[in-house]
Short mmCIF file of C-alpha atoms in Angstrom, two decimals:
data_model
loop_
_atom_site.label_atom_id
_atom_site.label_comp_id
_atom_site.label_asym_id
_atom_site.label_seq_id
_atom_site.Cartn_x
_atom_site.Cartn_y
_atom_site.Cartn_z
CA MET A 1 34.54 10.47 3.34
CA SER A 2 37.13 11.47 5.91
CA LYS A 3 37.93 9.22 8.86
CA LEU A 4 36.24 11.69 11.20
CA THR A 5 33.07 11.62 9.13
CA ASN A 6 33.15 7.82 9.07
CA ASP A 7 33.44 7.75 12.85
CA GLN A 8 30.56 10.21 13.18
CA ILE A 9 28.39 8.00 10.99
CA ARG A 10 29.22 4.89 13.00
CA GLN A 11 28.53 6.63 16.29
CA ASN A 12 25.19 7.89 15.00
CA VAL A 13 24.13 4.45 13.75
CA ARG A 14 25.40 2.78 16.92
CA GLY A 15 23.41 5.22 19.04
CA ARG A 16 20.22 4.50 17.17
CA TYR A 17 20.65 0.73 17.49
CA GLN A 18 21.48 1.09 21.16
CA LYS A 19 18.11 2.72 21.67
CA ILE A 20 16.36 -0.01 19.73
CA ALA A 21 18.12 -2.74 21.69
CA VAL A 22 16.94 -1.39 25.03
CA LYS A 23 13.49 -0.49 23.71
CA LYS A 24 13.83 3.22 24.32
CA VAL A 25 12.53 4.35 20.95
CA GLU A 26 8.92 4.88 19.99
CA ALA A 27 7.31 2.34 17.68
CA ALA A 28 7.54 3.22 14.00
CA SER A 29 7.41 1.40 10.67
CA SER A 30 10.99 2.01 9.63
CA CYS A 31 13.80 -0.27 8.52
CA CYS A 32 15.88 0.74 11.49
CA ASP A 33 13.33 1.67 14.17
CA SER A 34 11.50 -0.56 16.62
CA PRO A 35 7.96 -1.15 15.29
CA ALA A 36 4.92 -1.90 17.41
CA GLU A 37 3.96 -5.01 15.51
CA PHE A 38 7.22 -6.74 14.67
CA ASP A 39 5.70 -9.89 13.26
CA ALA A 40 3.38 -8.00 10.91
CA ILE A 41 6.26 -5.98 9.52
CA SER A 42 8.51 -9.02 9.17
CA ALA A 43 5.74 -10.85 7.31
CA LYS A 44 5.78 -8.03 4.74
CA LEU A 45 9.52 -8.60 4.35
CA GLY A 46 8.97 -12.23 3.38
CA TYR A 47 9.20 -14.18 6.64
CA SER A 48 6.76 -17.04 7.11
CA SER A 49 4.64 -17.64 10.19
CA GLU A 50 6.91 -20.59 10.94
CA ASP A 51 9.95 -18.30 10.84
CA LEU A 52 8.29 -15.82 13.17
CA SER A 53 7.48 -18.49 15.73
CA ALA A 54 10.87 -20.22 15.57
CA ALA A 55 13.03 -17.54 17.20
CA PRO A 56 13.03 -16.65 20.91
CA GLU A 57 10.78 -13.85 22.07
CA GLY A 58 12.63 -10.57 21.73
CA ALA A 59 14.85 -11.66 18.84
CA ASN A 60 12.67 -10.23 16.08
CA LEU A 61 12.82 -6.44 16.23
CA GLY A 62 10.95 -5.89 12.97
CA LEU A 63 14.11 -4.70 11.21
CA GLY A 64 15.27 -5.26 7.65
CA CYS A 65 14.27 -4.89 4.02
CA GLY A 66 13.94 -8.55 3.01
CA ASN A 67 14.52 -12.12 4.11
CA PRO A 68 18.07 -13.41 3.48
CA GLN A 69 16.99 -16.87 4.63
CA ALA A 70 14.87 -17.17 1.50
CA ILE A 71 17.89 -16.74 -0.80
CA ALA A 72 20.77 -18.25 1.18
CA GLU A 73 19.87 -21.92 0.52
CA LEU A 74 21.54 -22.96 3.76
CA GLN A 75 22.56 -26.59 4.15
CA ALA A 76 23.09 -28.76 7.21
CA GLY A 77 26.58 -28.44 8.65
CA GLU A 78 27.41 -25.08 7.08
CA HIS A 79 29.12 -22.21 8.90
CA VAL A 80 27.12 -18.99 8.57
CA LEU A 81 28.01 -15.36 9.35
CA ASP A 82 25.38 -12.64 9.81
CA LEU A 83 26.61 -9.07 9.29
CA GLY A 84 24.77 -6.73 11.66
CA SER A 85 22.97 -9.45 13.58
CA GLY A 86 20.92 -7.23 15.90
CA GLY A 87 18.79 -9.23 18.31
CA GLY A 88 19.76 -12.46 16.56
CA PHE A 89 16.58 -13.16 14.58
CA ASP A 90 18.22 -14.23 11.30
CA CYS A 91 20.96 -16.09 13.18
CA PHE A 92 18.42 -18.23 14.99
CA LEU A 93 16.62 -19.05 11.76
CA ALA A 94 19.96 -19.98 10.19
CA SER A 95 20.81 -22.10 13.24
CA ARG A 96 17.71 -24.16 12.68
CA GLN A 97 18.69 -24.80 9.06
CA VAL A 98 22.36 -25.72 9.55
CA GLY A 99 21.65 -27.94 12.56
CA GLU A 100 23.89 -28.95 15.43
CA GLN A 101 26.75 -29.84 13.08
CA GLY A 102 26.68 -26.31 11.67
CA HIS A 103 27.71 -23.05 13.29
CA VAL A 104 26.32 -19.51 13.18
CA ILE A 105 28.15 -16.29 14.10
CA GLY A 106 26.44 -12.94 14.44
CA VAL A 107 28.52 -9.75 14.41
CA ASP A 108 27.16 -6.41 15.59
CA MET A 109 28.89 -3.18 16.63
CA THR A 110 26.37 -2.34 19.35
CA PRO A 111 27.10 -3.84 22.79
CA GLU A 112 23.45 -3.65 23.77
CA MET A 113 22.45 -5.67 20.70
CA ILE A 114 25.11 -8.29 21.42
CA SER A 115 23.91 -8.60 25.00
CA ARG A 116 20.31 -8.97 23.86
CA ALA A 117 21.20 -11.56 21.23
CA ARG A 118 23.26 -13.60 23.69
CA ASP A 119 20.37 -13.60 26.16
CA ASN A 120 18.06 -14.75 23.37
CA ALA A 121 20.46 -17.57 22.49
CA ILE A 122 20.44 -18.78 26.07
CA LYS A 123 16.64 -18.59 26.27
CA GLY A 124 16.27 -20.53 23.04
CA LYS A 125 19.07 -23.00 23.80
CA PHE A 126 20.85 -22.23 20.53
CA ASN A 127 24.12 -23.97 21.33
CA ASN A 128 25.53 -23.67 17.81
CA THR A 129 25.13 -19.88 17.68
CA GLU A 130 27.40 -17.15 19.04
CA PHE A 131 27.53 -13.37 18.89
CA ARG A 132 30.66 -11.26 18.58
CA LEU A 133 31.08 -7.53 19.11
CA GLY A 134 32.75 -5.87 16.14
CA GLU A 135 32.43 -3.68 13.07
CA ILE A 136 31.55 -5.27 9.75
CA GLU A 137 34.47 -3.39 8.20
CA HIS A 138 36.82 -5.28 10.55
CA LEU A 139 35.25 -8.67 11.17
CA PRO A 140 36.35 -10.65 14.25
CA VAL A 141 36.31 -13.82 12.15
CA ALA A 142 39.13 -16.03 10.83
CA ASP A 143 40.17 -16.19 7.17
CA ASN A 144 38.46 -18.79 4.97
CA SER A 145 36.19 -20.02 7.78
CA ILE A 146 32.65 -19.25 6.56
CA ASN A 147 30.43 -21.00 4.01
CA VAL A 148 27.67 -18.40 3.76
CA ILE A 149 27.37 -14.71 4.66
CA ILE A 150 23.90 -13.27 5.21
CA SER A 151 22.84 -9.73 6.08
CA ASN A 152 19.60 -7.79 6.20
CA CYS A 153 19.56 -4.04 5.46
CA VAL A 154 22.91 -3.38 7.17
CA ILE A 155 25.71 -2.86 4.63
CA ASN A 156 24.04 0.35 3.42
CA LEU A 157 24.73 1.74 6.91
CA SER A 158 28.50 1.35 6.55
CA PRO A 159 30.54 4.43 5.55
CA ASP A 160 33.10 2.11 3.91
CA LYS A 161 31.19 -0.50 1.94
CA GLN A 162 34.19 -1.51 -0.15
CA GLN A 163 35.97 -2.56 3.04
CA VAL A 164 32.90 -4.55 4.13
CA PHE A 165 32.98 -6.56 0.90
CA ARG A 166 36.76 -7.07 1.19
CA GLU A 167 36.26 -8.48 4.68
CA ALA A 168 33.39 -10.65 3.50
CA TYR A 169 35.63 -12.09 0.80
CA ARG A 170 38.46 -12.68 3.29
CA VAL A 171 36.41 -14.74 5.73
CA LEU A 172 34.58 -16.83 3.13
CA GLN A 173 35.96 -20.22 2.18
CA PRO A 174 36.74 -20.75 -1.52
CA GLY A 175 33.37 -21.42 -3.11
CA GLY A 176 31.62 -19.64 -0.25
CA ARG A 177 28.71 -17.40 -1.04
CA LEU A 178 27.19 -14.05 -0.14
CA ALA A 179 23.38 -13.86 0.14
CA ILE A 180 22.06 -10.55 1.44
CA SER A 181 19.09 -8.23 1.33
CA ASP A 182 19.96 -4.56 1.19
CA ILE A 183 18.87 -1.16 -0.07
CA VAL A 184 20.09 0.22 -3.39
CA THR A 185 19.36 3.49 -5.14
CA THR A 186 17.35 3.65 -8.34
CA ALA A 187 17.63 7.43 -8.74
CA GLU A 188 19.92 10.19 -7.48
CA LEU A 189 19.06 11.13 -3.91
CA PRO A 190 18.24 14.81 -3.41
CA PRO A 191 20.72 16.77 -1.24
CA GLU A 192 18.29 17.15 1.67
CA ILE A 193 18.12 13.35 1.94
CA LYS A 194 21.69 12.51 0.98
CA ASN A 195 23.23 14.87 3.54
CA ASP A 196 20.94 14.03 6.45
CA LEU A 197 22.97 11.92 8.88
CA ASP A 198 20.38 11.58 11.63
CA GLU A 199 17.12 10.54 10.01
CA TYR A 200 18.00 9.34 6.54
CA TYR A 201 21.43 7.74 6.89
CA SER A 202 20.75 5.78 10.06
CA GLY A 203 17.29 5.12 8.62
CA CYS A 204 18.76 2.93 5.84
CA ILE A 205 18.19 5.47 3.08
CA SER A 206 20.94 7.98 2.29
CA GLY A 207 23.78 5.48 2.72
CA ALA A 208 22.51 3.29 -0.12
CA SER A 209 24.64 2.77 -3.24
CA SER A 210 23.54 2.27 -6.83
CA ILE A 211 23.33 -1.22 -8.33
CA ALA A 212 26.30 -0.42 -10.57
CA ASP A 213 28.40 0.72 -7.61
CA VAL A 214 27.55 -2.37 -5.55
CA GLU A 215 28.49 -4.63 -8.47
CA GLN A 216 31.78 -2.79 -8.95
CA MET A 217 32.66 -3.06 -5.26
CA LEU A 218 31.91 -6.78 -5.27
CA ARG A 219 34.09 -7.34 -8.34
CA GLU A 220 36.94 -5.28 -6.92
CA SER A 221 36.77 -7.39 -3.77
CA GLY A 222 37.23 -10.55 -5.84
CA PHE A 223 33.66 -11.90 -6.04
CA SER A 224 32.23 -13.66 -9.08
CA GLU A 225 28.76 -14.91 -10.10
CA ILE A 226 27.36 -11.57 -8.96
CA SER A 227 23.60 -11.11 -9.08
CA ILE A 228 21.74 -7.98 -7.94
CA GLU A 229 17.97 -8.21 -8.26
CA PRO A 230 15.94 -5.12 -7.27
CA LYS A 231 12.53 -5.83 -5.75
CA ASP A 232 10.10 -3.17 -6.94
CA GLU A 233 7.40 -4.53 -4.64
CA SER A 234 9.50 -3.39 -1.68
CA ARG A 235 8.42 0.18 -2.39
CA THR A 236 5.11 -0.68 -0.74
CA PHE A 237 6.77 -0.75 2.69
CA ILE A 238 9.69 1.59 1.97
CA LYS A 239 7.27 4.46 1.37
CA ASP A 240 6.28 4.29 5.04
CA TRP A 241 9.82 4.60 6.42
CA VAL A 242 9.71 8.40 6.27
CA PRO A 243 6.10 9.44 5.64
CA ASP A 244 5.61 12.27 3.13
CA ALA A 245 9.25 12.11 1.97
CA ASN A 246 8.58 9.90 -1.07
CA VAL A 247 11.77 7.92 -0.46
CA GLY A 248 10.34 5.02 -2.43
CA GLN A 249 11.04 6.86 -5.65
CA TYR A 250 14.79 6.79 -4.91
CA ILE A 251 15.52 3.45 -3.25
CA VAL A 252 14.45 -0.18 -3.39
CA SER A 253 15.33 -3.41 -1.64
CA ALA A 254 17.50 -5.81 -3.61
CA VAL A 255 18.59 -9.43 -3.41
CA ILE A 256 22.40 -9.45 -3.71
CA LYS A 257 24.29 -12.69 -4.31
CA ALA A 258 27.90 -13.46 -5.15
CA ARG A 259 30.50 -16.22 -4.75
CA LYS A 260 34.16 -16.43 -3.77
#
């Protein structure tokens, strides 16, 4: 993609998240919309009732395609980075796991999301958690400073995924690990979906890469111990993202893990 096209994609995604952050979109059951019953949707993604009650009110926006907390195996004292942190939901769950000796950083490119997440951190008294404005292709994070990177249905939204994985590798400490939930393709997307910037790209669909492409990007970035596990059961909620479009026959949520 050209630089102009990349900028157009980022602006489109940023605009959609801005609307979500200030609650100016109608409720819908989509990966990247603001649903009416956030807890019910998050439960389908694998979050427990304890998880749903642990974060401050307003942190869970019902977004995502899985639960990175379930695969990250976070330990007390670790430093965690969340790519595309939104309202801070996964950051606050990570904060609880790493404890006061640990540290959690959320990065999001939408100022309204950062503002919302920071307010949530204050409300919940999460003193070991901070939120930084930035693009995941250019992380505002020091080299070799992070133990674990988590992310939930965000990297598919980037127009330069290879650069995202390069940055992830840069900021991880040696031995650090990547543990994310994201969308991958299982079949070639039809042109009407692949070329739709407004509904399908910012809706976590047409920006998805194949499992083979994700593995190649991770290897080219330097990662090892790569594991990509598609979750066929995710089609049960993916089919509702764009009703009558049958997107579930083309994409699936996957658990993606790798190590530096």
